[in-house]
Amino acid sequence: MKNLYKLSGLFFFLILLLSSCGFKDIDKRSFVVGIGIDQLEQEQEGYEVTLKMAYPASETKELGNQFQLISAKGSTIAEAIRFIKAKVGNELDFGHMKMIIIGEKILTKDIEKTMDWFTRRRDIQQIALLSVGKPDAKTILSVKPKGERLPSNKLFMFFDETGTESPYVTTKFLYEFRRDLVERGMDGYLPIVESEEDNFSITTMAVIKKGEKPLILNKKETKVFNILKKSYDKESLKVNAQDQFFMLAVDSLNTSYRIKDSKKPKIKFKVDVEGTIEESKVKLRKGKLDKYNKLTEETFKKDIKKLLQKFQDTNIDPIGFGLRYRAMHTGPEKKKWKNWKDLYPEIDINVQVNAEITGTGIIE
Amino acid sequence: MSRYFYYLVILNMLANVVALVPSILIEGRLNGTVSSLMIAIVITLIYCFVFTNSMLKFPGKGQPEIIKAYMPQWFSTVYLFLLGVLYFFSTWFVLLSFIDITKRFINPELPTLYITILFLAIICPGALMGTEKTLYALEIVLIISLPLIIGIFLKAYINEHLNWDAIRIVFTHSFDAPSIDMIGAASYSLLGFYYISIYNRVLKHRLKRLGLWRLVLIGIAGVVNIFTSLLIPIGVNGVDGAGHYIYPWFSTADTMRIEFGFIERVLFIFLLLYIGISMISATITCHIGLEHVKSIFPEIKWKEIKIIPLIVVTLFSLGSILGYFLLSQIQVYELAKVFFTLLLFAGAFSCAVLLYVVRRSKQK
């Protein structure tokens, strides 16, 4: 009996050894940290794929500059990657790829087709960060910011909220973007990254709907959008009206919306904001806080309404009103979706802002 | 009250949360899943109450002994053999889906045959162990993995990118007509109490009677478990997008991240935990199947080794290896649906048989 166990143990151990061909040593791998997808200029079909590869090193000094950019052209992403494989001696490892940059021009193409490769591959993280590169992805990947510990680390820090937290930066993970592309009633959006010599600048964003031209939001709209979508509260609001000019540092911010389904359907968007005054160009009076509240509410309400109406006019819905509508009604999904598509361009949008200024800072 | 009984029930819940059951449930997410789930839970709890309490009337005895003592010979032979085959089938489904998952997510270059043999090398010796020893193995695996799995489930719920509107859409279809496929699949995850048919041998005097309150507790755990397994993938991947994934739960695990954990991608932790859970679940079902089949054959010894279990296990191994090569993924999926539905009726039958046996034992 004992012999039998030993024999079988040996047998299975030998089998384990046989499987070693699946693994390759670390020094024979190049770790892809970022990928850029650009459109080819001459032809209509096809992509130019750029990979940013980091090399494993023994010391942990500043390694931000130690990378290699290799690009190749192909009719599909997979084909371009095959060409890149022929240019690198090492095995490509996508397991650490956290940054996907899509060239601005790709957005006008059928974006779903482009994204297919990313969701199908098992070794690509679904938590990779997505963004749009302006003017193209290759430029963004080739930026060498100062003080970067690992290649592409600066970009990760922008988006995953472990580093900077800016009201202009929108974060989108790969799985979320894919979800939004497929979901009826919610459209996707991506931050736009621009390069400024040795640095990045992320202040705008693009709202993307399958099969349609993307809607590019400017700085102010991006900021308002982040407030609406994420209830982003590390924020300051500029109030400039009636010979008053002050900045409000937001302490807490809550947004919620409801779709009222009465005879005349309307979207009720409610924003509660609380904060202190951070900077003012005119002298402020303590007794006049009520007035300042009102001014804030008015300014803010105008901005929000403008943005929501812009979405409505272009028939784009990144907030997810359509999804909420579907969640509120029973019946077959097709019918609900059709109803919503008819309803959205005409629905009333009602914005309500409650501002509460708790103080004027440590001076009056 | 013995904790081992709960271990068995919990094991079956966890083991079926990831592979085939959620795929079947998610496929019908817009066609009365919720009503099917509720029906499934009620039916299974009735089975659980009847079956467990009938078994507990015979302390220290397994189902084969009971059936053999009170039923005619031809019936017990056929009945026990069929039951054994059913248990082997459920082992086979766990094994098949995990081979496929290993190939897809861990190492696609590893030949299928090696993976199969590797897994069988763990499952088969495990199943040949004594009944009590398999319980101890189960306890070790559960103590290690249960807290982490619960942690991952909780993390999924508090994920800010979880889309609750998508989840609510599933509930707008609560009152759609249920389907038998989904009832079968949902009830399958609650069938852990059947394991008592063999484990009753070692649970003697530890477990007296399954009271109503304990049944309710099991029911609550089952409801939470099955709804988690259905709703989280929908919330993460979207109500329209969730159906695109072959293994929804592994794709969902890949969307979770622990920024400051040792491993950022939860997928790998999840895979590791589920290899453990699946292996022990396969071992235990294989052990039960083996005990059932063994009981209908006379004991044959060759050099003091009981030969029947070895033959049965070898046949099962060969069958699983052949099964993987003969059936495609889609055929397995369809087969699983039929199997789960069949179990619904098999459950009613085996409860009836046991009730009859209890009556006869009282008459004697």
XYZ file of C-alpha atoms in Angstrom, chain A residues 1 4 11-12 15-16 18-19 21-24 95 98 119 122-127 160-162 173 175-176 178-179 182-184 186 257 320 323-324 326-333 336, chain B residues 30 103-110 114 117-118 121 159-163 165-166 168-169 172-173 235-242 244-245 251 254-257 259-260 264-265 267 305 310:
92
model
C 0.000 0.000 0.000
C 1.657 2.317 -4.271
C 4.354 9.830 -11.148
C 2.403 13.004 -10.496
C 3.836 15.287 -14.643
C 4.217 18.596 -12.827
C 6.412 18.491 -17.777
C 4.248 21.575 -17.607
C 7.080 25.118 -20.790
C 4.253 27.526 -20.001
C 6.440 29.794 -17.907
C 9.224 32.103 -18.990
C -0.259 41.433 -17.017
C -2.679 49.534 -16.576
C -12.084 42.675 -23.283
C -7.640 37.169 -20.536
C -4.321 38.729 -19.504
C -5.487 42.321 -19.763
C -6.720 43.735 -16.500
C -10.313 44.808 -16.477
C -9.171 47.499 -14.043
C -6.615 55.964 -9.713
C -6.971 58.651 -7.043
C -3.946 57.531 -5.057
C -11.814 51.671 -15.956
C -14.778 47.213 -17.561
C -16.849 50.317 -16.930
C -17.207 48.359 -21.952
C -20.320 48.205 -19.813
C -23.217 47.941 -24.333
C -25.720 49.258 -21.821
C -28.885 50.808 -23.170
C -26.030 55.002 -20.275
C -31.891 62.694 -9.317
C -27.604 57.266 -16.889
C -31.046 53.316 -17.133
C -32.934 54.845 -14.232
C -35.667 51.383 -17.281
C -35.275 50.544 -13.603
C -38.485 52.364 -12.755
C -40.819 50.684 -15.203
C -41.959 47.141 -15.744
C -42.505 45.538 -19.096
C -40.354 44.261 -21.923
C -36.987 46.004 -22.170
C -39.096 50.618 -22.255
C -34.693 39.616 -17.896
C -7.010 27.046 -19.048
C -8.609 30.408 -19.644
C -7.338 32.409 -16.703
C -4.232 30.766 -15.300
C -2.220 29.197 -18.037
C -3.563 28.711 -21.548
C -0.418 26.934 -22.611
C -0.870 24.049 -20.194
C -2.218 17.602 -17.669
C -4.755 14.610 -14.419
C -3.440 17.113 -11.898
C -4.697 13.393 -8.672
C -17.767 49.136 -4.922
C -18.721 52.671 -5.959
C -18.799 51.676 -9.608
C -21.488 49.085 -8.962
C -24.508 50.203 -10.929
C -29.924 50.923 -11.516
C -28.873 47.889 -13.538
C -33.034 47.315 -10.140
C -33.869 46.477 -13.742
C -38.620 45.019 -12.539
C -38.911 41.560 -14.089
C -24.206 45.538 -11.369
C -20.596 45.473 -12.485
C -20.913 44.447 -16.110
C -24.243 46.055 -16.852
C -27.649 44.503 -17.339
C -27.128 44.245 -21.077
C -23.436 43.384 -20.927
C -23.430 40.750 -18.186
C -21.536 38.284 -22.716
C -19.192 36.660 -20.258
C -14.737 38.540 -14.986
C -11.231 41.022 -12.240
C -13.076 44.315 -11.913
C -12.269 44.584 -8.224
C -9.065 46.080 -7.009
C -5.123 49.426 -4.171
C -2.966 48.839 -1.158
C -3.969 44.653 -6.717
C -5.992 42.355 -8.916
C -8.895 37.949 -9.678
C -6.490 -3.676 -0.764
C -10.153 1.921 -6.961
